Short mmCIF file of C-alpha atoms in Angstrom, two decimals:
data_model
loop_
_atom_site.label_atom_id
_atom_site.label_comp_id
_atom_site.label_asym_id
_atom_site.label_seq_id
_atom_site.Cartn_x
_atom_site.Cartn_y
_atom_site.Cartn_z
CA ASP A 1249 13.38 63.58 -60.74
CA SER A 1250 12.43 62.10 -64.11
CA GLY A 1251 12.84 58.47 -63.05
CA VAL A 1252 15.66 57.93 -65.55
CA THR A 1253 19.00 57.10 -63.94
CA GLN A 1254 22.45 57.38 -65.44
CA THR A 1255 25.80 56.23 -64.08
CA PRO A 1256 28.39 57.40 -63.55
CA LYS A 1257 27.71 61.11 -63.05
CA HIS A 1258 31.24 62.08 -63.95
CA LEU A 1259 34.01 60.27 -65.76
CA ILE A 1260 37.58 61.37 -66.39
CA THR A 1261 39.71 59.29 -68.70
CA ALA A 1262 42.59 59.52 -71.15
CA THR A 1263 42.72 59.59 -74.93
CA GLY A 1264 42.62 56.15 -76.50
CA GLN A 1265 40.66 54.62 -73.65
CA ARG A 1266 37.22 53.01 -73.69
CA VAL A 1267 34.33 53.78 -71.35
CA THR A 1268 30.79 52.52 -70.80
CA LEU A 1269 27.90 54.74 -69.80
CA ARG A 1270 24.83 53.18 -68.31
CA CYS A 1271 21.18 54.22 -68.40
CA SER A 1272 18.12 52.79 -66.66
CA PRO A 1273 14.83 54.00 -68.16
CA ARG A 1274 11.67 54.86 -66.25
CA SER A 1275 9.66 51.87 -65.19
CA GLY A 1276 7.46 50.83 -68.12
CA ASP A 1277 9.36 52.76 -70.79
CA LEU A 1278 10.50 50.69 -73.73
CA SER A 1279 12.45 53.30 -75.71
CA VAL A 1280 15.87 54.62 -74.79
CA TYR A 1281 17.60 57.49 -76.58
CA TRP A 1282 21.20 58.67 -76.29
CA TYR A 1283 22.27 62.28 -76.84
CA GLN A 1284 25.54 64.15 -76.78
CA GLN A 1285 25.96 67.77 -75.81
CA SER A 1286 29.40 69.26 -76.39
CA LEU A 1287 30.43 72.88 -75.79
CA ASP A 1288 30.36 74.00 -79.38
CA GLN A 1289 27.32 71.99 -80.46
CA GLY A 1290 23.70 71.80 -79.41
CA LEU A 1291 22.07 68.59 -78.34
CA GLN A 1292 22.89 65.86 -80.87
CA PHE A 1293 20.84 62.69 -81.20
CA LEU A 1294 23.04 59.60 -81.27
CA ILE A 1295 20.90 56.47 -81.27
CA GLN A 1296 17.56 55.02 -80.17
CA TYR A 1297 16.56 51.56 -78.98
CA TYR A 1298 13.08 50.20 -78.58
CA ASN A 1299 12.47 47.01 -76.62
CA GLY A 1300 15.98 45.76 -77.27
CA GLU A 1301 16.22 46.66 -80.95
CA GLU A 1302 18.01 49.56 -82.57
CA ARG A 1303 15.34 51.76 -84.22
CA ALA A 1304 17.09 54.93 -85.30
CA LYS A 1305 20.59 56.23 -85.70
CA GLY A 1306 21.70 59.83 -85.63
CA ASN A 1307 25.16 61.35 -85.62
CA ILE A 1308 26.84 58.44 -83.87
CA LEU A 1309 30.51 57.82 -84.61
CA GLU A 1310 31.70 54.34 -85.59
CA ARG A 1311 33.85 54.32 -82.44
CA PHE A 1312 30.63 54.49 -80.41
CA SER A 1313 28.16 51.67 -79.95
CA ALA A 1314 25.16 50.98 -77.78
CA GLN A 1315 22.83 48.21 -76.79
CA GLN A 1316 19.65 47.71 -74.85
CA PHE A 1317 19.41 44.65 -72.63
CA PRO A 1318 16.40 42.40 -71.87
CA ASP A 1319 15.78 44.33 -68.62
CA LEU A 1320 15.62 47.45 -70.84
CA HIS A 1321 18.63 49.22 -69.40
CA SER A 1322 21.03 50.54 -72.01
CA GLU A 1323 24.76 51.04 -72.29
CA LEU A 1324 26.67 53.42 -74.53
CA ASN A 1325 30.22 52.32 -75.28
CA LEU A 1326 32.75 54.92 -76.36
CA SER A 1327 36.12 53.64 -77.57
CA SER A 1328 39.42 55.07 -78.84
CA LEU A 1329 38.44 58.24 -77.05
CA GLU A 1330 39.57 61.60 -78.37
CA LEU A 1331 39.68 65.02 -76.69
CA GLY A 1332 36.68 66.05 -78.76
CA ASP A 1333 34.53 63.34 -77.20
CA SER A 1334 34.46 65.33 -73.96
CA ALA A 1335 30.80 66.17 -73.53
CA LEU A 1336 27.66 65.68 -71.49
CA TYR A 1337 25.91 62.48 -72.52
CA PHE A 1338 22.19 62.26 -71.82
CA CYS A 1339 19.92 59.28 -71.92
CA ALA A 1340 16.18 59.69 -72.25
CA SER A 1341 13.32 57.22 -72.21
CA SER A 1342 9.75 57.10 -73.44
CA VAL A 1343 6.90 54.64 -73.35
CA GLY A 1344 6.78 54.10 -77.10
CA LEU A 1345 8.17 55.60 -80.24
CA TYR A 1346 8.60 59.03 -81.81
CA GLN A 1347 5.43 60.81 -80.66
CA GLU A 1348 5.84 60.09 -76.97
CA THR A 1349 7.19 62.43 -74.32
CA GLN A 1350 10.85 61.79 -73.59
CA TYR A 1351 12.14 61.94 -70.02
CA PHE A 1352 15.78 62.83 -69.64
CA GLY A 1353 18.25 61.46 -67.13
CA PRO A 1354 20.70 63.68 -65.24
CA GLY A 1355 23.52 63.00 -67.73
CA THR A 1356 27.08 61.72 -67.53
CA ARG A 1357 29.81 64.29 -67.91
CA LEU A 1358 32.80 62.81 -69.71
CA LEU A 1359 36.18 64.50 -69.71
CA VAL A 1360 38.89 63.08 -71.95
CA LEU A 1361 42.39 64.31 -71.09
CA ILE B 591 14.43 75.57 -94.27
CA LEU B 592 16.89 72.66 -94.15
CA ASN B 593 17.54 72.52 -90.42
CA VAL B 594 15.68 73.21 -87.22
CA GLU B 595 16.17 76.86 -86.37
CA GLN B 596 15.08 78.82 -83.33
CA SER B 597 14.74 82.53 -82.93
CA PRO B 598 15.68 84.64 -81.21
CA GLN B 599 18.88 83.13 -79.80
CA SER B 600 18.32 84.96 -76.53
CA LEU B 601 15.74 87.19 -74.98
CA HIS B 602 15.61 89.40 -71.86
CA VAL B 603 12.18 90.36 -70.54
CA GLN B 604 10.81 91.92 -67.39
CA GLU B 605 8.74 89.98 -64.89
CA GLY B 606 5.12 90.10 -65.98
CA ASP B 607 5.88 90.52 -69.70
CA SER B 608 4.46 88.04 -72.16
CA THR B 609 6.84 86.67 -74.74
CA ASN B 610 7.06 84.23 -77.61
CA PHE B 611 9.67 82.52 -79.69
CA THR B 612 9.81 80.56 -82.90
CA CYS B 613 10.96 77.14 -84.04
CA SER B 614 11.25 76.68 -87.82
CA PHE B 615 11.75 73.28 -89.39
CA PRO B 616 11.63 71.48 -92.74
CA SER B 617 7.98 70.75 -93.50
CA SER B 618 8.61 67.59 -95.53
CA ASN B 619 8.21 64.19 -93.82
CA PHE B 620 7.07 65.88 -90.61
CA TYR B 621 6.23 63.46 -87.82
CA ALA B 622 6.31 65.32 -84.52
CA LEU B 623 7.68 68.41 -82.78
CA HIS B 624 8.88 68.42 -79.18
CA TRP B 625 9.38 71.46 -76.95
CA TYR B 626 11.69 71.26 -73.93
CA ARG B 627 12.60 73.58 -71.10
CA TRP B 628 16.24 73.34 -70.01
CA GLU B 629 17.48 75.04 -66.90
CA THR B 630 21.19 75.48 -66.29
CA ALA B 631 22.82 72.47 -64.62
CA LYS B 632 19.68 70.38 -65.06
CA SER B 633 18.31 68.04 -67.73
CA PRO B 634 15.87 69.02 -70.48
CA GLU B 635 12.27 68.76 -69.29
CA ALA B 636 9.52 67.96 -71.77
CA LEU B 637 6.86 70.64 -72.27
CA PHE B 638 4.86 69.53 -75.31
CA VAL B 639 4.74 66.93 -78.06
CA MET B 640 2.85 68.20 -81.09
CA THR B 641 1.91 66.15 -84.09
CA LEU B 642 -1.02 67.62 -86.03
CA ASN B 643 -1.16 70.77 -88.12
CA GLY B 644 -3.04 73.39 -86.14
CA ASP B 645 -2.29 71.71 -82.79
CA GLU B 646 -2.42 74.02 -79.80
CA LYS B 647 -1.20 72.87 -76.42
CA LYS B 648 -1.21 74.61 -73.06
CA LYS B 649 0.43 74.00 -69.69
CA GLY B 650 -0.24 76.73 -67.15
CA ARG B 651 1.12 80.00 -68.54
CA ILE B 652 2.95 78.30 -71.42
CA SER B 653 1.31 77.41 -74.69
CA ALA B 654 2.43 76.33 -78.16
CA THR B 655 1.03 76.22 -81.67
CA LEU B 656 2.06 74.17 -84.67
CA ASN B 657 1.92 74.82 -88.42
CA THR B 658 3.31 71.81 -90.27
CA LYS B 659 2.45 73.11 -93.75
CA GLU B 660 4.69 76.14 -93.41
CA GLY B 661 7.11 74.53 -90.96
CA TYR B 662 6.96 76.54 -87.75
CA SER B 663 5.89 76.36 -84.14
CA TYR B 664 5.47 79.20 -81.64
CA LEU B 665 5.97 78.95 -77.90
CA TYR B 666 4.22 81.60 -75.79
CA ILE B 667 4.79 82.46 -72.16
CA LYS B 668 2.19 84.67 -70.53
CA GLY B 669 3.17 86.84 -67.57
CA SER B 670 6.82 85.70 -67.41
CA GLN B 671 8.27 84.94 -63.99
CA PRO B 672 11.96 84.75 -62.98
CA GLU B 673 11.58 80.96 -62.61
CA ASP B 674 10.75 80.79 -66.34
CA SER B 675 14.38 81.71 -67.06
CA ALA B 676 15.78 78.77 -69.04
CA THR B 677 16.71 77.65 -72.53
CA TYR B 678 13.72 76.53 -74.57
CA LEU B 679 14.58 73.84 -77.10
CA CYS B 680 12.53 72.45 -79.93
CA ALA B 681 13.22 69.14 -81.67
CA GLN B 682 11.68 67.89 -84.88
CA ILE B 683 11.10 64.25 -85.69
CA SER B 684 10.87 63.55 -89.38
CA GLY B 685 9.84 60.22 -90.84
CA GLY B 686 9.97 58.66 -94.25
CA SER B 687 12.53 55.93 -94.84
CA ASN B 688 14.85 57.35 -92.22
CA TYR B 689 13.60 58.50 -88.88
CA LYS B 690 15.51 61.63 -87.91
CA LEU B 691 15.51 63.63 -84.70
CA THR B 692 16.99 67.13 -84.90
CA PHE B 693 17.24 69.75 -82.16
CA GLY B 694 17.37 73.49 -82.62
CA LYS B 695 20.02 75.44 -80.71
CA GLY B 696 17.48 76.88 -78.31
CA THR B 697 16.24 80.28 -77.15
CA LEU B 698 17.76 81.48 -73.87
CA LEU B 699 15.13 83.37 -71.91
CA THR B 700 16.09 85.58 -68.97
CA VAL B 701 13.28 87.09 -66.91
CA ASN B 702 14.39 90.01 -64.76
CA PRO B 703 12.52 90.60 -61.49
#
């Protein structure tokens, strides 16, 4: 158990809908990272927050957004969902930035029908 | 090298064999290299974070080296055990004006008893 929690574990929804994935980092970690793993792709970095501020952006679609709250938990919002958004979404946390070990949560599996 | 590449894609070894695999990455704007171990149906687990050219890190039977000038890192497993069976992922963090985090597609290791 890494200490990073993600809810929900599984989510099934329809195209066009909007969902919110939640991540609670390890106690004391200030950075939160979001990743997407779909069947035909490796692990893709989406976005990183550090102490409430966005610090880096990867291959995140405009339909997706995220935020990190004052208690350091983070939410990833996915809107206008498409079939291709079906994937495993991981959150990871680290104490600081870039050179720190990242601890991954168990992931949220999203299925868009 | 423009992307992070790992070789081989997959590897079958016998219990007790030693093995190694490679992560190649663009050498410009290098900031850090992460190695992860990812078992099926679990989350990636951090092995090493490497930052300096010539770095060598070791954790039990697993070790890694880093050459930032030529853009590669090796992961070695000594005396492979069936429980070492997993996908081994590397991820490069590059800096400059845009922080970028890029994963390789992984090396799938199967250790036969």
